[in-house]
Short mmCIF file of C-alpha atoms in Angstrom, two decimals:
data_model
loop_
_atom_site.label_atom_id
_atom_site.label_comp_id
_atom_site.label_asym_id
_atom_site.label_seq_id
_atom_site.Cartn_x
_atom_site.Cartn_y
_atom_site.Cartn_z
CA UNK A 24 205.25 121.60 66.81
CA UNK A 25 204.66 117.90 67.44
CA UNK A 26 204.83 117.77 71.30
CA UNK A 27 203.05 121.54 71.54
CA UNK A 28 200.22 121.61 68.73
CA UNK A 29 199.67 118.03 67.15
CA UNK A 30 199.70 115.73 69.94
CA UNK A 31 197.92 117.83 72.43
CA UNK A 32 195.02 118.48 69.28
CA UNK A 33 194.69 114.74 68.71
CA UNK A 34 194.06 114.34 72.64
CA UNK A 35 191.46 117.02 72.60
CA UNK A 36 189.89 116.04 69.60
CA UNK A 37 189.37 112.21 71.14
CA UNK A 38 188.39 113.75 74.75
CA UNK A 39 185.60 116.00 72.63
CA UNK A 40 184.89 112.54 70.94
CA UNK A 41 184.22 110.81 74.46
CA UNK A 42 182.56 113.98 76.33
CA UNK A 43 179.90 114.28 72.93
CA UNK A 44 179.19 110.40 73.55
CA UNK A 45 178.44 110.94 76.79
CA UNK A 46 176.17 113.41 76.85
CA UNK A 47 174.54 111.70 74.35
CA UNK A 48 174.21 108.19 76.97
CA UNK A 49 173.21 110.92 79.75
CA UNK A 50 170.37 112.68 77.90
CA UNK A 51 166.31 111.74 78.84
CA UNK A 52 165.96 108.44 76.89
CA UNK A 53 162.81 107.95 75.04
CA UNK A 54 159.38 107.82 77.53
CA UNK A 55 155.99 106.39 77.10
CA UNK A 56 155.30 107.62 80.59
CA UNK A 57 155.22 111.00 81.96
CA UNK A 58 154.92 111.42 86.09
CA UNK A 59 154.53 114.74 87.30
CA UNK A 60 155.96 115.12 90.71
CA UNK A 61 154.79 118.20 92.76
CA UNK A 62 157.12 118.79 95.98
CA UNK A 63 154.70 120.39 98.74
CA UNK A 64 156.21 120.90 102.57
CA UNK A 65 156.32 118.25 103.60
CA UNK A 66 155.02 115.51 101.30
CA UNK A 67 155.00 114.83 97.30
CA UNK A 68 152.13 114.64 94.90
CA UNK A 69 152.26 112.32 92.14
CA UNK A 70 150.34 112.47 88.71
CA UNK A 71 149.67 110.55 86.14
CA UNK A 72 148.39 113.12 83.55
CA UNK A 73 147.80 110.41 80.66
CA UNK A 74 146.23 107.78 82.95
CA UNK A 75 144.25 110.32 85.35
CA UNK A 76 145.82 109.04 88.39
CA UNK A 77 146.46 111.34 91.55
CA UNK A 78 148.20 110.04 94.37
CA UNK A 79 151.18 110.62 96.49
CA UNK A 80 154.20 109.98 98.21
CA UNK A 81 154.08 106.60 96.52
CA UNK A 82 155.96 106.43 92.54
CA UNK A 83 154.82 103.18 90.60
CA UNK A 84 156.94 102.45 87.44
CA UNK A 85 156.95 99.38 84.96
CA UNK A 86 160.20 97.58 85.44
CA UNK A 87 162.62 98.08 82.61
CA UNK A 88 161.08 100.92 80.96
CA UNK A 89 162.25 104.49 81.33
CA UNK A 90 159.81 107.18 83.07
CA UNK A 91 159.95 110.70 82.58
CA UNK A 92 159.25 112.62 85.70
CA UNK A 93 158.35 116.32 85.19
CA UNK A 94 159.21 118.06 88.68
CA UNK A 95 158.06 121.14 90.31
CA UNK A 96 157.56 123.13 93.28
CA UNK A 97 153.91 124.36 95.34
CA UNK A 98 156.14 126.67 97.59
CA UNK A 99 159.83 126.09 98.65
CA UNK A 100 162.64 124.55 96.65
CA UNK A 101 163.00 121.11 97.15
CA UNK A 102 165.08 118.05 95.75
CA UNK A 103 164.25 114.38 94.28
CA UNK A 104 167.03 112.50 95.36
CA UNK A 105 165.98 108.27 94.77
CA UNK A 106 169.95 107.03 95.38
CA UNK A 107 169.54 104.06 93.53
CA UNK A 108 167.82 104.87 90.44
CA UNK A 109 168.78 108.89 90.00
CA UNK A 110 170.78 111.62 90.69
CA UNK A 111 169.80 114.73 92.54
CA UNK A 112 166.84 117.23 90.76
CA UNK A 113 165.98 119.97 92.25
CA UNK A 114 161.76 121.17 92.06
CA UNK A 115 161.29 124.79 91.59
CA UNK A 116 158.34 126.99 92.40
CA UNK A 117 158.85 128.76 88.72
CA UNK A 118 159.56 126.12 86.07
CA UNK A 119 159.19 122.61 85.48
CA UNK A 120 162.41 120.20 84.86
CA UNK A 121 162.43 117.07 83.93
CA UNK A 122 164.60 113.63 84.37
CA UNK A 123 164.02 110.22 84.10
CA UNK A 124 163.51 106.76 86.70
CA UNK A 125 164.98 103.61 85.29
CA UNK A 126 164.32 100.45 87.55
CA UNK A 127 165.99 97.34 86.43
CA UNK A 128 164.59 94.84 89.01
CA UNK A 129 161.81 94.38 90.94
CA UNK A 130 161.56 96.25 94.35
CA UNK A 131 160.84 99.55 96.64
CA UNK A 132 163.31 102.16 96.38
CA UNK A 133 163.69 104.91 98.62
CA UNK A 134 163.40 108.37 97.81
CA UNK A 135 164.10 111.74 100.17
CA UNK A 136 163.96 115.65 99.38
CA UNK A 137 167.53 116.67 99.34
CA UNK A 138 167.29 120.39 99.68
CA UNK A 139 166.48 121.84 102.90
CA UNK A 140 162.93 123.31 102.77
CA UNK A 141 161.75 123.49 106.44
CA UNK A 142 161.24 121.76 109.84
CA UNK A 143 160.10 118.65 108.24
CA UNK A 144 162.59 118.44 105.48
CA UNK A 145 164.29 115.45 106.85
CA UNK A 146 160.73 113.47 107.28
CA UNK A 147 159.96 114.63 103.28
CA UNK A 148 160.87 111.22 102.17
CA UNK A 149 158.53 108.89 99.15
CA UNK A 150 159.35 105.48 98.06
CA UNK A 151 159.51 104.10 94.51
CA UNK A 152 157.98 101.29 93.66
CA UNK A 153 158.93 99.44 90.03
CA UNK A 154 156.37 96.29 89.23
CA UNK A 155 156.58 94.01 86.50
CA UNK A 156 154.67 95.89 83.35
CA UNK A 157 151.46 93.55 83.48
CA UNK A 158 151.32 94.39 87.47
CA UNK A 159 151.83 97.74 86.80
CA UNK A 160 149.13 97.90 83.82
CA UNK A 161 146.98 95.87 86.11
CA UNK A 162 148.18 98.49 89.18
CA UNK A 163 147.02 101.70 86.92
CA UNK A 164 143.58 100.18 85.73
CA UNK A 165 142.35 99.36 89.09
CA UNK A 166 142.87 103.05 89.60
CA UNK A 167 141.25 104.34 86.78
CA UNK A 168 138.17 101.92 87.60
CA UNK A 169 135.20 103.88 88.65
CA UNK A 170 134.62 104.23 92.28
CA UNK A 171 131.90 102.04 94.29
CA UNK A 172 128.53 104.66 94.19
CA UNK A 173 127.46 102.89 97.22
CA UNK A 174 128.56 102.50 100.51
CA UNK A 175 127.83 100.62 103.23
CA UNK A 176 126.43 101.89 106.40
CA UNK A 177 129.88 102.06 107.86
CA UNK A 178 131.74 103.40 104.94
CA UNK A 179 128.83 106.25 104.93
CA UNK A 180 129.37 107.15 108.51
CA UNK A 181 132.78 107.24 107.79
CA UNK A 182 132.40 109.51 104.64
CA UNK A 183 129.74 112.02 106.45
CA UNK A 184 132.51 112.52 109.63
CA UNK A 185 135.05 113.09 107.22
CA UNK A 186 132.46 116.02 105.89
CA UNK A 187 131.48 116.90 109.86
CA UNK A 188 135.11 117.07 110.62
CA UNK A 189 136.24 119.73 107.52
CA UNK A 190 138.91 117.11 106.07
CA UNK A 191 137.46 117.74 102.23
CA UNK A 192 139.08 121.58 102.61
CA UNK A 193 142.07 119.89 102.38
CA UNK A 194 142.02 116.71 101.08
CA UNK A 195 140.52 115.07 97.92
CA UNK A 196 138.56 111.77 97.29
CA UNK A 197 137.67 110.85 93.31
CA UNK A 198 133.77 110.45 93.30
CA UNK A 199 132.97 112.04 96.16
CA UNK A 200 132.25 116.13 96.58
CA UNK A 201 136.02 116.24 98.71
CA UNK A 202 138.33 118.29 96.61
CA UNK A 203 140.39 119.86 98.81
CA UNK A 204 144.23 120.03 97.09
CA UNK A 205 146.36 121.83 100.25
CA UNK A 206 146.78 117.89 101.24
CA UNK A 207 147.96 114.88 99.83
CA UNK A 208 144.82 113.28 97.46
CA UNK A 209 143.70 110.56 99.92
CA UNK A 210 141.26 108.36 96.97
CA UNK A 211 143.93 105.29 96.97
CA UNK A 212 145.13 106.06 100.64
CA UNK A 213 144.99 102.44 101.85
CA UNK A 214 146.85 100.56 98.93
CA UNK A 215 149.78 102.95 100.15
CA UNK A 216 152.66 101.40 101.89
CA UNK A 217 153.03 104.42 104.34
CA UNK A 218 151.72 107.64 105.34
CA UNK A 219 153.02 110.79 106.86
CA UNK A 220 155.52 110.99 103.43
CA UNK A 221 157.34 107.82 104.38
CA UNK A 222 157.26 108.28 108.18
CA UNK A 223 154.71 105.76 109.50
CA UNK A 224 153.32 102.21 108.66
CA UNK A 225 150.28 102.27 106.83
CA UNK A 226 148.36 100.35 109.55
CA UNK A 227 144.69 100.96 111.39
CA UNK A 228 146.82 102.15 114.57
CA UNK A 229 148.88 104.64 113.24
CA UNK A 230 146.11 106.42 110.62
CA UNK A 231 143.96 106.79 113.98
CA UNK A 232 146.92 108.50 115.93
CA UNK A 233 147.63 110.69 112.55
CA UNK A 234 144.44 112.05 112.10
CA UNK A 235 144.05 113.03 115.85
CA UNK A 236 146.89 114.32 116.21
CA UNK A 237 149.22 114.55 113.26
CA UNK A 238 151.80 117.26 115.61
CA UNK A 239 152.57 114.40 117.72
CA UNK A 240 154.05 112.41 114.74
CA UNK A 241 155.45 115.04 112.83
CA UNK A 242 155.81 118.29 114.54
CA UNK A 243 155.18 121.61 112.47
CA UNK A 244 153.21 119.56 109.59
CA UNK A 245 150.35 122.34 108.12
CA UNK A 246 147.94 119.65 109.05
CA UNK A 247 146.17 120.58 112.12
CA UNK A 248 144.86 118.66 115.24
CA UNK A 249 141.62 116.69 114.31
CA UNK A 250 139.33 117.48 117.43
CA UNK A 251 136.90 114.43 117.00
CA UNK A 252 135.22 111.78 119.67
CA UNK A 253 136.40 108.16 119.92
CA UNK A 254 133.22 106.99 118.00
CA UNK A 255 133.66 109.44 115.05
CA UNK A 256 137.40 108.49 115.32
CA UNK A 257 136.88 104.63 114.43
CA UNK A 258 134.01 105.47 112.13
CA UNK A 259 136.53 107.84 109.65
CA UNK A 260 139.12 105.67 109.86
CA UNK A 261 137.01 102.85 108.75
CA UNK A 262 136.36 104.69 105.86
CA UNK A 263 139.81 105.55 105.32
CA UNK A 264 140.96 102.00 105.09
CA UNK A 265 138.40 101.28 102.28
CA UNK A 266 140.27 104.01 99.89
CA UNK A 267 142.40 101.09 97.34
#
């Protein structure tokens, strides 16, 4: 009776003890902040519903403080996999779920789908970025400032070839009459770090080589070859690299 009933119950009572504690350390800790992360193929969107803040490919978090990142899915099933802050979650194209970002330190953090979802699936990648919590109040004002109404005479060549061209079916820009949603929001596009979901430096050469010709860079992306002149070219790009 000892050996077969008493010892063996005060074991599992004391491993019930432990496994209750932990699920307790493992559930979503408290929030102020709720991200919602929409996996597309092959890129991410990234909300802020209580700020107003659309961007993507690019997570900012306050250092320190726990986020709560709501996840779904536009099409496929895909997976937020950021090694060194989280686990694996997978985004579904029928219900939200939800886990959490924790950043301890300073610093850019890679993230990467981890579910297959296409040709592009291994070029689905996003980076994390966690900034002190006065940069990161001072990051979210500056984008919930109101855009510049006027433009100069490049910025408005810029603007009208990104019109002439057909890039607001796709894409949006905040204050303008682009809102396109098949593509990633491009209103903060040059404060981002890289484009093509991680793939490519965010630099004046490599914008002008992705928006001719995004196939050469990432083969079987749904964005399409840009058929533009040279002039047009440099004029939209301009423009581009005024979007902070």
């Amino acid at each position: 009776i000892i050996s077969g009933v008493i010892i063996p119950g005060i074991v599992l009572i004391a491993l019930l003890a432990v496994s209750v504690r932990s699920q307790v350390v493992l559930g979503m800790p408290k929030t102020e902040l709720t991200i919602r992360v929409t996996g597309h193929m092959w890129w991410w969107e990234v909300e802020y519903p209580e700020l107003g803040i659309v961007t993507a490919n690019e997570i900012h978090i306050p250092v320190g403080q726990p986020v709560r990142i709501e996840l779904v899915s536009a099409d496929v099933i895909h997976s937020l996999w950021v090694p060194n802050l989280q686990g694996k979650m997978d985004l579904l194209p029928d219900k939200v779920n939800a886990t959490w970002l924790l950043a301890e330190e300073e610093g850019v953090f890679r993230g990467q789908c981890a579910e297959f979802c296409g040709v592009q699936h291994a070029w689905m990648g996003l980076e994390v970025v966690a900034l002190q919590p006065e940069h990161f109040v001072q990051w979210t004002e500056a984008r919930r400032s109101p855009r510049r109404e006027e433009l100069s005479l490049t910025e408005q060549q810029g603007l009208d070839v990104f019109f002439k061209v057909a890039c607001h079916n796709c894409h949006a820009i905040f204050g303008t009459n682009a809102v396109g949603a098949r593509g990633p929001n491009l209103t903060y596009l040059a404060s981002r770090r890289m484009i093509g979901a991680g793939l490519l430096e965010n630099n004046h050469g490599n914008i002008s080589g992705w928006v001719a010709n995004p196939q050469t860079a990432k083969p079987g992306n749904l964005m399409p070859r840009t058929h533009i002149n040279s002039t047009d070219l440099r004029s939209l790009v301009e423009y581009l690299e005024t979007l902070k």
